Coordinates of C-alpha atoms and ligand atoms in Angstrom, one line a residue:
M1 CA 151.1 86.1 108.5
A2 CA 152.8 87.8 105.9
L3 CA 150.9 91.5 105.3
L4 CA 149.5 92.4 102.3
A5 CA 151.6 94.8 100.3
P6 CA 150.1 98.5 100.6
E7 CA 149.9 98.5 96.6
L8 CA 147.7 95.2 96.9
V9 CA 145.6 96.5 99.7
I10 CA 144.9 100.0 97.4
R11 CA 144.0 97.8 94.1
I12 CA 141.5 95.5 96.3
V13 CA 140.0 98.7 97.8
A14 CA 139.9 100.5 94.5
C15 CA 138.3 97.5 93.1
I16 CA 135.6 97.2 95.9
V17 CA 134.8 100.6 96.5
P18 CA 133.4 100.9 92.7
L19 CA 131.6 97.8 92.9
Y20 CA 130.0 98.5 96.1
L21 CA 129.1 101.7 94.5
I22 CA 127.6 100.1 91.4
Y23 CA 125.9 97.5 93.4
S24 CA 124.4 100.0 95.9
L25 CA 123.0 102.2 92.7
L26 CA 121.8 99.0 90.9
Y27 CA 120.3 97.4 94.0
P28 CA 116.7 99.1 94.6
W29 CA 115.6 99.0 91.1
Y30 CA 117.3 96.1 89.7
I31 CA 118.3 93.4 92.5
S32 CA 115.9 94.2 95.8
P33 CA 112.8 91.9 96.0
V34 CA 110.6 94.9 95.8
R35 CA 112.4 96.5 92.7
K36 CA 109.3 95.8 90.7
I37 CA 107.2 98.2 93.2
P38 CA 107.0 101.7 91.2
G39 CA 108.1 104.7 92.7
P40 CA 110.0 108.0 92.5
W41 CA 113.5 106.9 91.6
W42 CA 115.0 108.6 95.1
A43 CA 112.7 106.5 97.0
G44 CA 114.3 103.6 96.6
Y45 CA 117.8 105.3 97.8
T46 CA 116.4 107.2 101.0
K47 CA 113.8 108.0 103.1
W48 CA 114.9 111.6 104.0
W49 CA 112.7 113.4 101.2
L50 CA 109.6 111.3 103.1
V51 CA 110.9 112.6 106.5
Y52 CA 110.8 116.3 105.1
K53 CA 107.4 115.9 103.9
T54 CA 106.3 114.5 107.2
W55 CA 107.9 117.5 108.9
M56 CA 105.9 119.7 106.6
G57 CA 102.5 118.1 107.5
V58 CA 102.0 116.6 103.9
R59 CA 103.0 113.1 104.0
A60 CA 99.5 111.6 103.4
K61 CA 98.8 114.0 100.7
T62 CA 102.5 113.3 98.7
I63 CA 101.9 109.8 99.2
H64 CA 98.4 110.0 97.5
D65 CA 99.9 112.1 94.5
L66 CA 102.3 109.2 94.3
H67 CA 99.3 106.7 93.9
L68 CA 97.8 108.7 91.4
K69 CA 100.8 108.5 89.4
Y70 CA 102.1 105.1 89.8
G71 CA 99.0 103.2 90.7
P72 CA 97.9 101.2 93.8
W73 CA 101.4 100.1 94.8
V74 CA 104.3 102.3 95.7
R75 CA 107.8 102.4 97.2
V76 CA 107.9 105.8 99.3
A77 CA 111.2 104.4 100.9
P78 CA 113.7 102.1 100.7
N79 CA 111.7 99.5 102.9
E80 CA 108.6 101.0 102.9
I81 CA 105.7 100.4 100.6
S82 CA 102.3 102.1 100.4
T83 CA 99.1 100.5 99.2
A84 CA 96.0 101.2 97.9
D85 CA 94.8 98.1 96.6
S86 CA 91.9 96.5 98.3
E87 CA 92.9 93.0 98.2
A88 CA 95.8 94.2 100.5
I89 CA 93.7 95.6 103.2
I90 CA 92.5 92.0 104.8
P91 CA 96.0 90.5 104.6
I92 CA 97.6 93.3 106.4
Y93 CA 95.3 94.5 108.9
G94 CA 92.6 91.5 108.9
I95 CA 91.8 89.2 112.0
N96 CA 94.1 86.6 111.1
S97 CA 97.0 88.7 109.9
D98 CA 100.6 88.4 111.4
F99 CA 101.7 91.8 110.4
V100 CA 102.9 93.8 113.3
K101 CA 102.8 97.6 114.3
T102 CA 106.3 99.0 113.8
E103 CA 108.5 101.3 115.8
F104 CA 106.5 104.3 114.9
Y105 CA 104.1 103.1 117.6
T106 CA 106.4 101.7 120.2
Y107 CA 108.4 104.5 121.0
Q108 CA 105.5 106.8 121.6
L109 CA 103.9 107.3 125.4
R110 CA 107.5 106.7 126.8
G111 CA 108.1 103.8 125.2
I112 CA 105.2 101.6 128.0
P113 CA 103.3 99.2 125.9
E114 CA 99.5 99.7 126.1
L115 CA 96.6 98.9 123.8
F116 CA 97.5 101.1 120.8
T117 CA 101.6 101.1 120.9
M118 CA 101.8 97.4 121.6
A119 CA 103.5 95.5 118.8
D120 CA 103.4 91.9 119.9
R121 CA 100.5 90.0 118.8
K122 CA 99.6 87.8 121.7
A123 CA 100.3 91.3 124.6
H124 CA 97.7 93.0 122.6
A125 CA 95.3 90.4 122.1
K126 CA 95.2 89.9 125.9
R127 CA 95.0 93.7 126.8
R128 CA 92.2 93.9 123.9
R129 CA 90.2 91.2 125.9
E130 CA 90.8 93.0 128.8
L131 CA 89.5 96.5 128.0
A132 CA 86.9 95.3 125.1
H133 CA 84.0 95.6 127.2
L134 CA 85.1 99.1 128.2
F135 CA 83.9 100.2 124.9
S136 CA 80.7 97.9 124.1
M137 CA 77.7 99.4 122.7
S138 CA 75.9 98.5 125.8
T139 CA 78.5 99.7 128.2
I140 CA 79.2 103.1 126.6
T141 CA 75.6 104.1 127.4
E142 CA 76.9 104.3 131.1
Y143 CA 79.1 107.3 129.5
E144 CA 76.1 109.5 128.1
D145 CA 75.8 111.0 131.3
I146 CA 79.1 112.3 131.4
I147 CA 79.0 113.3 127.7
A148 CA 75.4 114.9 127.9
R149 CA 76.6 117.0 130.7
N150 CA 79.9 118.5 129.2
V151 CA 77.8 119.1 126.0
R152 CA 75.1 121.2 127.7
E153 CA 77.9 122.9 129.2
C154 CA 79.7 123.6 125.7
M155 CA 76.2 124.6 123.9
N156 CA 75.5 127.1 126.7
L157 CA 78.8 128.8 126.3
I158 CA 78.4 128.9 122.5
A159 CA 74.6 130.4 123.1
A160 CA 76.1 133.0 125.5
E161 CA 78.8 134.4 123.0
G162 CA 75.9 134.2 120.4
K163 CA 73.4 136.3 122.6
H164 CA 76.4 139.1 122.5
G165 CA 76.8 138.9 118.5
K166 CA 80.2 137.3 119.1
A167 CA 81.6 134.8 116.7
S168 CA 82.1 131.3 118.3
N169 CA 85.1 129.5 117.3
L170 CA 84.1 126.0 116.8
Y171 CA 87.3 124.4 116.5
D172 CA 88.5 126.0 119.9
W173 CA 85.0 124.7 121.5
W174 CA 85.1 121.3 120.2
H175 CA 88.9 120.8 121.5
Y176 CA 87.6 121.7 125.2
L177 CA 84.8 119.8 124.8
S178 CA 86.3 116.5 123.5
M179 CA 89.0 117.0 125.9
D180 CA 86.6 117.3 128.9
I181 CA 85.0 114.5 128.1
I182 CA 87.9 112.2 127.5
C183 CA 89.4 113.4 130.5
D184 CA 86.2 112.7 132.4
L185 CA 86.2 109.7 131.5
S186 CA 90.0 108.5 131.5
F187 CA 91.1 109.9 134.5
G188 CA 87.6 110.2 136.6
L189 CA 88.0 114.1 137.0
T190 CA 86.8 117.3 135.0
F191 CA 89.9 119.3 133.5
N192 CA 87.5 122.4 133.2
M193 CA 88.7 123.4 129.7
L194 CA 85.4 124.5 128.7
H195 CA 85.1 126.8 131.5
E196 CA 88.8 128.0 131.4
G197 CA 88.7 128.5 127.7
A198 CA 92.1 127.4 127.8
E199 CA 94.0 124.0 128.0
N200 CA 94.5 122.3 131.2
P201 CA 98.4 121.7 132.2
H202 CA 98.1 118.3 131.6
V203 CA 96.5 118.1 128.8
K204 CA 99.5 121.1 127.5
D205 CA 102.2 118.2 128.6
I206 CA 100.4 115.5 126.8
Y207 CA 100.2 117.3 123.5
G208 CA 103.3 118.8 124.2
S209 CA 105.2 115.7 124.2
L210 CA 103.8 114.9 120.9
E211 CA 105.5 118.1 119.4
I212 CA 108.2 115.6 118.0
E213 CA 106.2 112.9 116.6
P214 CA 107.9 113.2 113.2
V215 CA 111.3 112.8 114.8
R216 CA 110.2 109.9 116.9
W217 CA 108.3 108.4 113.9
H218 CA 111.7 108.1 112.0
F219 CA 114.5 108.1 115.2
G220 CA 112.3 106.4 117.6
W221 CA 115.6 104.4 119.1
L222 CA 117.0 108.3 119.8
N223 CA 113.9 108.6 122.3
K224 CA 115.7 107.5 125.4
Y225 CA 118.5 109.9 125.1
A226 CA 115.8 112.9 123.9
H227 CA 116.7 114.8 127.4
L228 CA 120.3 115.3 125.8
A229 CA 119.3 116.5 122.9
P230 CA 121.2 119.3 121.1
F231 CA 117.5 121.1 120.2
K232 CA 115.4 122.6 122.7
F233 CA 111.9 121.7 121.3
I234 CA 113.0 118.1 121.3
R235 CA 114.0 118.5 125.1
D236 CA 110.9 120.4 126.1
A237 CA 108.9 117.3 124.6
E238 CA 110.7 115.2 126.4
A239 CA 110.0 117.4 129.6
C240 CA 106.5 117.6 128.9
S241 CA 106.5 113.7 128.3
V242 CA 108.3 112.9 132.0
R243 CA 105.7 115.7 133.8
G244 CA 102.5 114.3 132.4
F245 CA 103.7 110.9 133.3
E246 CA 104.5 111.8 136.7
R247 CA 101.2 114.1 137.0
G248 CA 99.1 111.0 135.5
R249 CA 100.5 108.6 138.1
R250 CA 99.7 111.2 141.0
I251 CA 95.9 111.5 139.4
V252 CA 95.7 107.6 139.2
H253 CA 96.7 107.2 142.9
D254 CA 94.6 109.6 144.2
Y255 CA 91.7 108.2 142.6
M256 CA 92.4 104.6 143.8
H257 CA 92.8 105.8 147.1
A258 CA 89.7 108.1 147.1
S259 CA 87.1 107.6 149.7
E260 CA 84.1 108.2 147.8
K261 CA 83.4 105.8 145.1
S262 CA 79.9 104.4 144.7
H263 CA 78.9 107.3 141.8
R264 CA 81.6 106.3 139.3
K265 CA 80.8 105.5 135.7
D266 CA 84.1 106.4 133.9
L267 CA 86.8 104.3 131.9
L268 CA 89.2 104.5 134.7
Q269 CA 87.2 103.0 137.1
K270 CA 86.3 100.1 134.8
M271 CA 89.7 99.4 133.6
I272 CA 90.5 99.0 137.7
D273 CA 87.9 96.7 137.9
A274 CA 89.2 94.9 134.7
R275 CA 91.1 91.4 135.2
D276 CA 93.1 89.4 133.0
D277 CA 92.7 86.0 132.4
N278 CA 94.6 85.2 135.6
G279 CA 92.4 87.3 137.6
Q280 CA 95.2 90.0 138.1
P281 CA 93.9 93.8 138.0
L282 CA 96.5 96.2 135.6
P283 CA 99.2 97.8 137.3
E284 CA 98.9 101.3 138.1
D285 CA 101.7 102.5 135.6
D286 CA 99.8 100.7 133.2
L287 CA 96.3 102.3 134.1
N288 CA 98.2 105.7 133.9
I289 CA 99.5 105.0 130.6
Q290 CA 96.7 103.5 129.2
A291 CA 94.3 106.6 130.3
T292 CA 96.9 108.8 128.7
S293 CA 96.5 107.0 125.5
F294 CA 92.8 107.4 125.2
I295 CA 93.1 111.0 125.6
V296 CA 95.4 111.2 123.1
A297 CA 93.5 108.8 120.7
G298 CA 89.8 110.1 121.6
S299 CA 90.1 113.9 121.8
H300 CA 91.7 115.4 118.5
T301 CA 90.5 112.7 116.5
T302 CA 86.8 113.6 117.8
S303 CA 87.4 117.7 117.7
S304 CA 89.0 118.0 114.1
S305 CA 86.2 115.6 112.6
L306 CA 83.5 117.9 114.5
T307 CA 84.9 120.8 112.9
W308 CA 85.0 119.6 109.3
I309 CA 81.8 118.1 109.5
V310 CA 80.1 121.7 110.5
W311 CA 82.2 123.4 107.8
R312 CA 81.2 121.3 104.9
I313 CA 77.3 121.3 106.3
L314 CA 77.3 125.2 106.4
K315 CA 78.9 125.4 103.0
N316 CA 75.7 123.5 101.7
P317 CA 72.8 125.0 102.5
D318 CA 70.2 122.4 101.1
M319 CA 72.2 120.0 103.4
L320 CA 71.9 121.8 106.2
R321 CA 67.8 122.4 105.5
K322 CA 67.4 118.6 105.2
L323 CA 69.5 117.8 108.6
N324 CA 67.3 120.5 110.4
E325 CA 64.1 118.9 109.1
E326 CA 65.4 115.3 110.2
L327 CA 66.5 116.4 113.4
D328 CA 62.8 118.4 114.1
S329 CA 60.9 115.6 113.1
A330 CA 62.7 113.2 115.5
L331 CA 63.5 115.5 118.3
G332 CA 60.3 117.7 118.1
T333 CA 60.7 121.6 118.5
A334 CA 60.1 122.4 122.0
N335 CA 62.9 121.5 124.1
R336 CA 65.7 122.6 121.8
Q337 CA 68.0 123.6 124.9
D338 CA 67.9 119.9 126.0
V339 CA 70.9 117.6 124.9
P340 CA 69.3 114.7 122.9
S341 CA 69.5 111.3 123.8
H342 CA 71.5 108.9 122.1
T343 CA 68.8 106.3 121.5
F344 CA 66.7 109.0 119.7
L345 CA 70.1 109.9 117.1
E346 CA 71.4 106.6 116.3
D347 CA 69.0 105.8 113.5
L348 CA 68.7 108.8 111.4
T349 CA 69.5 108.3 108.4
Y350 CA 70.9 111.8 107.2
L351 CA 72.8 112.6 110.4
N352 CA 74.5 109.1 110.2
C353 CA 75.2 109.7 106.2
I354 CA 76.5 113.2 107.1
I355 CA 78.8 111.7 109.6
K356 CA 80.0 108.8 107.6
E357 CA 80.8 111.2 104.9
G358 CA 82.6 113.7 106.9
L359 CA 85.0 110.9 108.2
R360 CA 85.7 109.6 104.4
I361 CA 86.5 112.9 103.4
D362 CA 88.5 114.6 106.0
T363 CA 89.8 111.8 107.9
A364 CA 91.2 112.7 111.5
V365 CA 93.8 110.0 110.6
P366 CA 94.6 110.1 107.1
G367 CA 98.0 108.9 106.6
S368 CA 99.9 105.6 106.7
T369 CA 99.0 103.3 109.8
P370 CA 102.6 101.2 109.3
R371 CA 102.7 97.3 109.7
Y372 CA 105.9 94.8 109.4
V373 CA 105.5 92.0 106.7
P374 CA 106.0 88.7 109.0
R375 CA 108.9 86.4 109.3
G376 CA 109.0 84.5 105.6
G377 CA 107.7 87.6 103.9
A378 CA 104.2 87.5 102.5
Y379 CA 102.7 87.5 98.7
I380 CA 99.7 89.7 98.6
N381 CA 97.5 89.9 95.6
G382 CA 100.7 88.3 93.6
R383 CA 103.3 90.6 94.9
Y384 CA 106.0 89.1 97.2
L385 CA 107.0 91.4 100.2
P386 CA 110.3 90.1 101.9
E387 CA 110.1 90.2 105.9
R388 CA 110.3 93.4 107.8
T389 CA 109.1 95.5 104.7
I390 CA 107.2 98.4 106.1
V391 CA 103.9 98.4 104.5
S392 CA 100.7 100.2 104.9
A393 CA 97.1 101.5 103.2
Q394 CA 96.4 105.0 104.0
A395 CA 93.0 106.1 104.3
Y396 CA 93.4 109.4 102.9
T397 CA 93.8 107.3 99.6
C398 CA 91.5 104.7 99.9
H399 CA 89.1 107.1 100.7
R400 CA 89.2 108.8 97.2
D401 CA 89.4 105.8 94.9
P402 CA 87.0 106.8 92.0
K403 CA 85.9 103.4 91.1
V404 CA 84.6 103.2 94.9
F405 CA 83.5 106.3 95.7
P406 CA 82.6 108.4 92.6
D407 CA 83.6 112.1 92.5
P408 CA 85.4 111.2 95.6
D409 CA 86.3 115.2 96.1
R410 CA 82.6 116.0 96.6
F411 CA 81.0 116.0 99.9
W412 CA 78.0 113.8 99.3
P413 CA 76.3 111.9 102.0
E414 CA 73.6 110.3 100.0
R415 CA 76.3 108.1 98.3
W416 CA 75.9 106.2 102.2
L417 CA 72.3 105.4 101.1
D418 CA 73.8 102.9 98.9
E419 CA 76.5 101.2 100.6
T420 CA 78.5 98.5 98.4
P421 CA 80.4 95.8 100.0
E422 CA 83.6 97.6 98.2
M423 CA 82.8 101.0 100.2
R424 CA 82.7 98.8 103.3
K425 CA 86.2 97.5 102.5
F426 CA 87.7 100.7 101.9
Y427 CA 86.3 103.0 104.4
I428 CA 88.8 103.1 107.2
P429 CA 88.9 105.9 109.5
F430 CA 88.9 103.9 112.2
G431 CA 91.6 101.4 110.5
A432 CA 90.5 98.7 108.9
A433 CA 88.3 95.9 110.0
G434 CA 90.7 93.7 112.5
P435 CA 92.5 93.5 115.7
R436 CA 93.8 97.1 115.9
I437 CA 90.7 99.1 114.6
C438 CA 90.1 101.5 116.7
I439 CA 88.5 100.5 120.1
G440 CA 87.0 103.7 120.6
I441 CA 84.7 103.7 117.7
H442 CA 81.1 103.4 119.4
L443 CA 82.1 106.0 121.6
A444 CA 83.2 108.4 118.9
Y445 CA 80.1 107.9 116.9
M446 CA 78.1 108.4 119.9
E447 CA 80.3 111.8 120.8
L448 CA 79.9 112.7 117.2
R449 CA 75.9 112.1 116.9
V450 CA 74.8 113.7 120.2
I451 CA 77.0 116.7 119.6
L452 CA 76.0 117.4 116.2
A453 CA 72.6 117.0 116.9
A454 CA 72.6 119.5 120.0
L455 CA 74.4 121.9 117.9
F456 CA 72.2 121.8 114.8
H457 CA 68.8 121.5 116.6
R458 CA 69.4 124.2 119.1
F459 CA 71.2 127.1 116.6
D460 CA 70.9 128.8 113.6
L461 CA 74.3 129.3 112.2
S462 CA 76.3 131.1 109.9
F463 CA 79.9 131.4 109.2
A464 CA 81.0 134.7 111.1
H465 CA 83.5 135.8 108.3
Y466 CA 84.6 134.5 104.9
T467 CA 86.2 131.1 105.4
S468 CA 88.5 129.9 102.7
D469 CA 88.8 125.9 101.5
E470 CA 92.2 126.3 102.3
S471 CA 92.3 127.3 105.8
M472 CA 90.0 124.4 106.3
D473 CA 92.5 121.9 104.2
M474 CA 94.3 119.4 106.4
H475 CA 97.7 119.8 108.4
E476 CA 98.9 116.2 109.3
L477 CA 101.2 114.9 111.9
W478 CA 99.7 111.6 111.7
L479 CA 96.8 113.2 113.7
A480 CA 95.2 115.7 111.2
N481 CA 93.6 119.5 111.9
P482 CA 92.3 122.1 109.8
K483 CA 95.2 124.6 108.9
A484 CA 93.6 127.8 110.3
Q485 CA 92.5 125.9 113.4
C486 CA 89.4 128.2 113.6
L487 CA 86.0 127.8 112.3
D488 CA 84.4 131.1 113.4
V489 CA 80.4 131.0 113.4
I490 CA 77.8 132.9 114.8
A491 CA 75.4 131.1 116.7
K492 CA 71.7 132.1 117.1
E493 CA 69.4 130.4 119.5
R494 CA 66.6 128.7 117.2
N495 CA 62.8 129.3 118.5
Ligands
LIG501 C1 86.7 110.2 115.5 C2 87.4 110.0 116.2 C3 88.2 108.7 116.2 C4 88.9 108.4 114.9 C5 89.2 108.7 113.4 C6 89.9 107.5 115.6 C7 90.9 106.5 114.6 C8 91.5 105.6 114.8 C9 92.4 104.8 113.9 C10 92.4 104.8 112.7 C11 93.2 104.1 114.8 C12 93.7 102.4 114.1 C13 95.4 103.1 114.5 C14 96.4 102.4 113.3 O1 96.1 101.2 113.4 O2 97.6 102.5 113.5 C15 92.5 103.8 115.9 C16 93.1 103.0 117.1 C17 92.6 103.4 118.1 N1 91.5 104.2 118.9 FE1 90.8 105.9 117.5 N2 89.7 107.1 116.7 C18 88.6 107.8 117.0 C19 88.3 108.3 118.2 C20 88.7 107.4 119.4 C21 88.2 107.5 121.0 C22 87.0 108.2 121.1 C23 89.0 106.7 121.8 C24 88.6 106.2 122.8 C25 89.2 106.4 124.0 C26 90.1 106.0 120.7 C27 91.0 104.5 121.0 C28 91.5 104.1 119.8 C29 92.5 103.1 120.9 C30 93.2 103.0 122.2 C31 92.9 102.5 119.6 C32 94.0 101.4 119.5 C33 93.3 100.1 119.4 C34 94.3 99.0 119.3 O3 95.2 98.7 118.6 O4 93.5 97.8 119.9 N3 89.7 106.4 119.3 N4 91.9 104.9 116.4

C-alpha cells in the first residue's frame, strides 16, 4: 500500500486539528443535547473549577449561587446538571426511578458495596429489605436504653463543667455523644469518647479515611492506587482506611464469637440475625463495612445538626422561652436530671417544629446527591437528559426556595405549623422520598428529640462568649459542619 506523502499528511492534520478544536469549542453550548441548560460558560468545558470549590468546602453554596443566577436547571460541569425544579425530585429520586448512584458513592468504604454506596438497584433493594426492620419505628424503641445511657453520661459531664463555671464546647460534646451512641449500636461496644474527651483510634481512622473525600469524588478510579500516591495526605487516608477495616473486622469477629450474648439489643446483633431471601446471613466482611457505614452516616450528621439547632435557639430568647415552657409542661419540673422518654417528646409541637426548621436551614448533607440518567435518557419536565448525564438536586437550594419557604434565611420554626405539600416535596434533609432516603431517619429524629429535650429541660444555657454567625457558617465536604467547630456555652442546672 502506497504511503501518503508527508506533505499530504501535514495538510490533513492541518485541516483536522482546527476542525476538531472548533467542534470542541462549539460542542458544549451549540451541539450537546444539554446545550439549552444554562450555566457559566466554563462549566461546559471543564469540571475542574468545581473540583476546586469542592476542595474549598463551598460546593453547595457555589451551586446555589448559580441557581439564583440561572434558574432551576444549571449545568455545573460538562456532564453534570443541578436541578432545583420540584417536578424533578420524583423522577430522579422517587420510588420508581431508574436513576442510580454514581461512582462518588461506590468508591467509598473500600469499594465494598453496602447499603449507602450500592449503585445496583436490585442489590440495593435486597440489602434494604434485609435491614429495613432494624430501623423501623417499633424496633428503634429497643435502642432507647443505649441512647439514654449515653445522653445521661453526657449531660452529667456538661453539668460538671457548668458547676465550676467552665464553658462547655457543645460541638465537641455532641460529636463524642453521637459517636458513642452510634458505635455502641453498630459495633456493640462503647468507645468511651465521652469519658476520654477525645476521639477513639478506630473513629479517628474512619474519619481519617474520609479526609480525601473530594479526591474520591472526582478521581474514584484512582482509589486502588492510593497507597502509591505521591501526596502523603492521600497515603495517610488510605492507611487509615486499611487499618479501620482490619480493626472493624476483628471487632465483628470477637463480637460474634463472644460467649455472653443474651443482653444484646444493638444494631449489630440484629444485622447478624438478619437473613436474605434465601435464608442466608450477611458475610462477616459485609457486617463490618455496614457497621462502619452506619457510624459515618449517623454521627457527624446528628452532631452538626444538634450544634446548629442549639445555636439558633440561644440566639432567639423568645424561642428558648417557648421551648422551655413546652418541655416543663410535658415533663414537669421535679426531675430535671432524668433523660426524657421519647414517647413524651414525639408529639411536642414546638420541639418538633424547631428540629424540622433546624434541619431545613442548616442541613448536614447540603449538597448534591448525584445520580446517573438511565439507559435511553430521560425527559424531566420537558427537558431531555441523555443517558449517563449526572443529575442531582441539593438540599441547600431546595430548602431555600422562597416560593416554598418564604423568607428562607430566617430561622422560623412556626412555618411548620402550616405545612404545605410543596414544603413536603422540597424538604430533603434525609434525601428525597424514595428507595434511597435515609434509613436512619427515625433514629436520627429520636436522638435529636431526646438530646435537645434533656439539655434544655435540665440547663439554663447562655453563650460563653460572642459567637459570630461567620463561625457557625457551614464548611462542607459533602457532610457539613460549623466552620469554627466550636459552640461554647455556660450550662447552669435549673432548679
Ligand atoms: C440528622 C441526621 C441525618 C441526616 C441529615 C442524614 C442524611 C442522609 C441523607 C441526605 C441520605 C441520602 C444520601 C443520598 O441519597 O446520597 C442518607 C442516607 C443514609 N443514611 Fe442518613 N442521615 C442522618 C442520620 C442517619 C443515621 C442516624 C443513620 C443510622 C445508621 C443513617 C444511615 C443512613 C444510611 C444507611 C443511608 C443510605 C440509605 C440507602 O441508600 O438505602 N443516617 N442520610
